[in-house]
XYZ file of C-alpha atoms in Angstrom:
381
model
C 28.179 106.053 171.012
C 28.566 105.970 174.790
C 30.003 103.171 176.892
C 27.925 99.998 177.103
C 26.834 98.679 180.543
C 29.798 96.276 180.582
C 32.233 99.179 180.104
C 32.958 98.751 176.385
C 33.531 102.117 174.767
C 32.231 102.889 171.310
C 29.532 100.212 171.640
C 25.847 101.150 171.676
C 23.699 100.970 174.772
C 20.746 98.640 174.181
C 17.275 98.742 175.702
C 15.175 95.593 175.292
C 11.408 95.993 174.860
C 9.076 93.040 175.461
C 5.394 93.687 174.741
C 3.054 91.546 176.853
C -0.701 91.213 177.053
C -1.893 88.144 178.956
C -1.190 86.342 182.228
C -1.577 83.076 180.303
C 2.043 83.607 179.236
C 3.357 84.333 182.732
C 6.033 81.647 182.660
C 7.082 82.653 179.150
C 7.422 86.306 180.183
C 9.654 85.440 183.144
C 11.798 83.214 180.915
C 12.135 85.973 178.298
C 13.300 88.489 180.921
C 15.724 85.957 182.430
C 17.286 85.357 179.010
C 17.884 89.091 178.604
C 19.462 89.327 182.041
C 21.847 86.501 181.085
C 23.254 88.204 177.983
C 27.012 88.288 177.404
C 26.493 91.877 176.180
C 24.371 93.369 178.982
C 21.239 95.280 178.183
C 20.967 98.748 179.676
C 17.393 97.917 180.696
C 14.465 95.659 179.948
C 11.075 97.293 179.458
C 7.883 95.259 179.770
C 5.030 97.091 178.032
C 1.633 95.794 179.140
C -1.184 96.095 176.614
C -4.254 97.323 178.514
C -4.243 94.638 181.204
C -4.131 96.235 184.689
C -3.946 92.905 186.544
C -0.882 91.828 184.577
C 0.664 95.289 185.013
C 0.311 95.100 188.803
C 1.618 91.532 188.974
C 4.708 92.333 186.898
C 5.388 95.546 188.838
C 5.276 93.593 192.091
C 7.524 90.842 190.704
C 10.209 93.197 189.429
C 9.955 95.864 192.104
C 8.810 98.560 189.714
C 6.132 101.159 190.382
C 4.240 100.329 187.191
C 5.464 103.418 185.336
C 8.906 102.192 184.387
C 10.488 104.340 187.129
C 12.903 101.738 188.465
C 16.547 102.762 188.066
C 19.914 101.042 187.758
C 21.732 98.813 185.295
C 19.820 95.742 184.149
C 16.621 97.250 185.508
C 13.287 95.784 184.522
C 10.767 98.542 183.943
C 7.052 97.805 183.790
C 4.758 100.253 182.046
C 1.356 100.418 180.425
C 0.795 100.826 176.704
C 0.166 104.560 176.364
C -1.557 104.239 172.992
C -4.433 102.280 171.482
C -4.603 98.554 172.012
C -2.105 96.657 169.890
C 1.475 95.639 169.284
C 2.471 98.750 167.307
C 1.386 101.180 170.037
C 3.015 98.988 172.675
C 6.308 99.084 170.829
C 6.052 102.843 170.401
C 5.451 103.196 174.151
C 8.604 101.184 174.810
C 10.633 103.253 172.359
C 9.537 106.497 174.010
C 10.516 105.230 177.475
C 13.812 103.617 176.473
C 17.165 105.154 177.339
C 19.335 103.054 175.016
C 20.769 104.134 171.684
C 19.475 100.862 170.222
C 16.079 99.296 170.910
C 15.849 95.506 170.676
C 12.465 93.777 170.530
C 11.886 90.286 171.899
C 8.626 88.340 171.747
C 7.024 87.538 175.079
C 7.011 83.797 174.330
C 10.654 83.541 173.257
C 14.054 83.248 174.924
C 17.283 84.688 173.560
C 20.614 82.892 173.326
C 23.439 84.353 175.390
C 25.128 86.276 172.523
C 21.895 87.635 171.032
C 22.589 91.270 171.907
C 26.323 90.955 171.289
C 25.813 90.274 167.596
C 23.174 92.985 167.354
C 25.593 95.505 168.861
C 28.387 94.489 166.484
C 26.193 95.403 163.523
C 25.936 99.017 164.662
C 29.680 99.610 164.310
C 28.716 100.904 160.864
C 26.887 104.221 161.435
C 24.735 103.587 158.362
C 23.105 100.562 159.979
C 19.644 101.443 161.256
C 18.328 97.954 162.050
C 19.661 94.480 162.777
C 17.468 91.398 162.955
C 18.266 87.829 163.918
C 17.266 84.185 163.481
C 14.216 82.752 165.235
C 13.960 79.008 165.757
C 10.677 77.239 166.571
C 10.176 75.274 169.762
C 7.276 72.964 168.885
C 4.850 72.095 171.677
C 4.699 68.543 170.333
C 8.542 68.434 170.464
C 8.812 67.909 166.720
C 7.801 69.711 163.560
C 4.476 68.442 162.149
C 5.337 66.275 159.130
C 3.137 68.358 156.821
C 4.486 71.771 157.959
C 6.871 73.238 155.316
C 9.967 75.078 156.526
C 9.260 77.665 153.838
C 6.253 78.740 155.937
C 7.865 78.948 159.376
C 7.023 82.661 159.304
C 3.457 81.519 160.033
C 4.603 80.720 163.578
C 6.866 83.753 163.883
C 10.136 82.057 162.969
C 12.843 82.256 160.333
C 12.033 80.203 157.260
C 13.738 78.359 154.425
C 14.763 80.893 151.788
C 16.366 83.468 154.073
C 20.012 84.122 153.216
C 22.647 82.894 155.697
C 25.167 85.003 157.573
C 24.970 88.764 158.047
C 23.315 90.303 154.999
C 21.398 93.394 153.936
C 17.622 93.009 153.783
C 14.552 95.063 152.970
C 13.094 94.555 156.433
C 13.717 92.664 159.644
C 11.350 90.333 161.535
C 9.758 92.180 164.433
C 9.875 89.474 167.104
C 13.678 89.361 166.943
C 14.953 92.729 165.812
C 16.728 95.898 166.861
C 16.675 99.499 165.625
C 18.574 102.675 166.282
C 16.284 104.766 168.438
C 17.110 107.850 166.369
C 15.841 106.115 163.235
C 12.588 105.041 164.872
C 11.971 108.551 166.143
C 12.778 110.093 162.763
C 9.990 108.166 161.014
C 7.425 108.321 163.804
C 7.643 104.721 164.977
C 5.339 101.850 164.075
C 2.078 102.524 162.268
C -1.114 101.505 164.007
C -3.801 99.675 162.063
C -1.459 97.251 160.273
C -0.188 94.753 162.838
C -1.824 92.824 165.629
C -4.257 94.560 167.934
C -6.320 91.856 169.552
C -8.573 91.207 166.580
C -9.565 87.644 165.827
C -7.281 87.469 162.802
C -3.515 87.246 163.480
C -2.379 90.183 161.361
C 1.241 91.233 160.757
C 3.433 93.350 158.490
C 3.985 96.387 160.700
C 7.766 96.033 160.698
C 7.825 95.646 156.911
C 5.988 98.941 156.511
C 8.232 100.639 159.072
C 11.452 99.460 157.437
C 10.352 100.669 154.013
C 9.485 104.089 155.453
C 12.838 104.132 157.223
C 14.872 103.525 154.079
C 12.772 106.033 152.149
C 13.484 108.693 154.775
C 17.149 107.680 155.011
C 18.291 106.405 151.591
C 21.749 105.650 152.987
C 20.346 103.425 155.734
C 21.380 99.762 155.882
C 19.162 97.077 157.409
C 20.724 93.722 158.287
C 19.881 90.272 159.495
C 22.558 88.348 161.381
C 21.717 84.683 161.843
C 24.024 84.478 164.871
C 21.516 86.531 166.914
C 19.286 83.610 167.819
C 16.092 83.349 169.820
C 13.898 80.310 170.453
C 10.187 80.928 169.953
C 7.539 78.726 171.525
C 4.888 77.323 169.177
C 1.756 76.305 171.135
C -0.349 73.306 170.077
C -3.026 75.426 168.393
C -0.452 76.857 165.988
C 0.724 73.437 164.893
C -2.649 72.844 163.225
C -3.519 73.376 159.598
C -6.440 75.635 160.504
C -4.113 78.179 162.063
C -1.675 77.825 159.152
C -4.412 78.720 156.683
C -5.837 81.542 158.812
C -2.427 83.093 159.412
C -1.635 82.979 155.692
C -4.952 84.659 154.880
C -4.380 87.312 157.566
C -0.947 88.098 156.192
C -2.510 88.683 152.805
C -4.774 91.275 154.408
C -1.731 92.824 156.092
C 0.255 92.993 152.864
C -2.615 94.862 151.236
C -2.314 97.499 153.967
C 1.456 97.644 153.573
C 1.111 98.040 149.799
C -1.421 100.785 150.323
C 0.985 102.587 152.647
C 4.253 102.291 150.712
C 3.195 101.196 147.237
C 3.014 97.791 145.579
C 6.490 97.921 144.072
C 8.351 98.203 147.390
C 5.702 96.564 149.521
C 5.762 93.300 147.552
C 9.188 93.097 145.905
C 10.610 90.421 148.205
C 7.331 88.519 148.252
C 7.563 88.089 144.490
C 11.035 86.586 144.752
C 9.881 84.320 147.550
C 6.873 83.086 145.593
C 8.594 82.570 142.268
C 11.773 80.935 143.563
C 11.560 79.594 147.103
C 8.047 78.156 147.063
C 8.240 76.271 143.726
C 11.430 74.640 145.005
C 9.583 73.694 148.181
C 6.728 72.107 146.247
C 9.183 70.156 144.105
C 11.028 68.978 147.202
C 7.787 67.820 148.816
C 6.668 65.924 145.728
C 10.093 64.299 145.448
C 9.899 63.167 149.072
C 6.424 61.783 148.443
C 7.702 59.740 145.472
C 10.517 58.428 147.650
C 8.044 57.390 150.312
C 9.255 59.913 152.889
C 6.610 61.002 155.426
C 4.913 64.359 154.956
C 6.194 65.114 151.463
C 2.809 65.392 149.788
C 1.428 67.261 152.801
C 4.183 69.857 152.656
C 3.688 70.405 148.931
C -0.058 70.769 149.451
C 0.397 73.113 152.404
C 2.588 75.437 150.327
C -0.048 75.610 147.601
C -2.813 76.157 150.183
C -0.800 78.834 151.973
C -0.173 80.764 148.783
C -3.853 80.540 147.842
C -4.975 81.735 151.280
C -2.529 84.659 151.245
C -3.594 85.618 147.742
C -7.224 85.554 148.829
C -6.467 87.719 151.841
C -4.590 90.197 149.695
C -7.472 90.434 147.243
C -9.972 91.052 150.046
C -7.661 93.565 151.715
C -7.152 95.440 148.454
C -10.893 95.698 147.881
C -11.456 96.924 151.414
C -8.695 99.514 151.061
C -10.198 100.800 147.830
C -13.526 101.101 149.572
C -11.986 103.046 152.422
C -12.657 100.288 154.958
C -9.054 100.030 156.137
C -7.075 102.713 157.892
C -3.790 103.125 159.660
C -1.777 105.942 161.096
C 1.782 106.790 161.929
C 2.234 108.770 165.095
C 5.236 109.913 167.045
C 6.003 107.380 169.784
C 3.792 108.126 172.759
C 5.250 109.467 175.962
C 5.414 106.871 178.715
C 2.308 106.812 180.914
C 2.157 108.252 184.425
C 1.708 104.842 185.930
C -1.963 104.720 185.027
C -3.493 101.888 183.083
C -6.027 101.891 180.335
C -9.034 99.674 179.902
C -8.728 96.060 181.093
C -8.876 92.925 179.057
C -5.899 93.721 176.866
C -4.964 91.495 173.981
C -2.204 91.379 171.531
C -0.486 88.560 169.747
C 3.232 88.666 169.639
C 4.332 86.537 166.774
C 4.858 86.274 163.268
C 5.947 88.401 160.558
C 6.523 87.309 156.994
C 9.022 85.770 154.560
C 11.418 86.468 151.877
C 14.232 85.007 149.991
C 17.865 85.445 149.296
C 18.632 88.235 146.924
C 20.324 91.584 146.716
C 18.150 93.039 149.437
C 15.884 90.265 150.670
C 12.993 90.808 153.037
C 13.296 89.244 156.431
C 9.584 89.431 156.731
C 7.844 88.887 153.475
C 5.536 86.272 152.037
C 3.888 84.821 149.003
C 4.313 87.196 146.170
C 0.652 86.900 145.618
C 0.895 88.594 148.954
C 0.932 87.554 152.551
C 3.037 86.259 155.404
C 3.957 86.548 158.984
C 3.774 84.429 162.049
């Protein structure tokens, strides 16, 4: 490892990649970048990857003094570049990985802000050379200023956040949550980066699961690899009003079921759904029991939370069944490609979309999944 930007020797250099797609999140994007610049463990650089939106690309390049191709230089630089691959979060991340100079790549959602020691705790995890990924804890910031009474903590992955059932502390997991995660660049390059066709790409449904599939491929390629979550690496993720509604909750659960079907097709049902089974058979029944108990005690939202858990599991199971049938019929496809080279400053077609949330759940165990979901299949946020 080389010296970090703050002069520490033996510590990894870290590039932060933030994938963006819409000017509607302008204030959120600026806040995300500011939180990276304020880290106690300085990032080598921050890369903003714009998903097929030339207007946003130009505006960001002007704001940060970049030429639009990520050519700005210097410590704590903010590079702005266009997604060099097909529309979607996976290709955007791969573009960032290819352009990054750091030994470690950290990913931050475009509608989240990181606490001051976020990167410090990530970097500490890489003292062990076997560690290939470190994820953190994501806390929701509700638009209504409080959690909806019916919304179960067990399903916070629906809105891209850590959920009840994740183990505390720094522990080994099957996979990390993509909106708050870091990877050794060498590991990402060894397995060809994120697969396209699994995660979000601007479709109507909020799909997920791309980091689950990547992490399973990573540990298959490197059996000695260790993946961690460290709940001291905290970010705060904004939850807009539309995502506080039951309709989104149900749709996101269904979409994660579709995603899990793709993951299972890619890596096999045994590995693709192991953590989801633990989550569904242990965490969720306890959540239903807790909700029913609260209802009997007259506490607000108890019955709603119990019902939402049941509805979420049913929706995810339905999505998984549909996704499995489509996969068998050849209707679903995905591909793993080497991370694309950074673009020459050009931009692709306008109107880019991507949704930067959610992943999926899991539960405490020997190697829990920091991004799994109902064992019947599904999750993410």
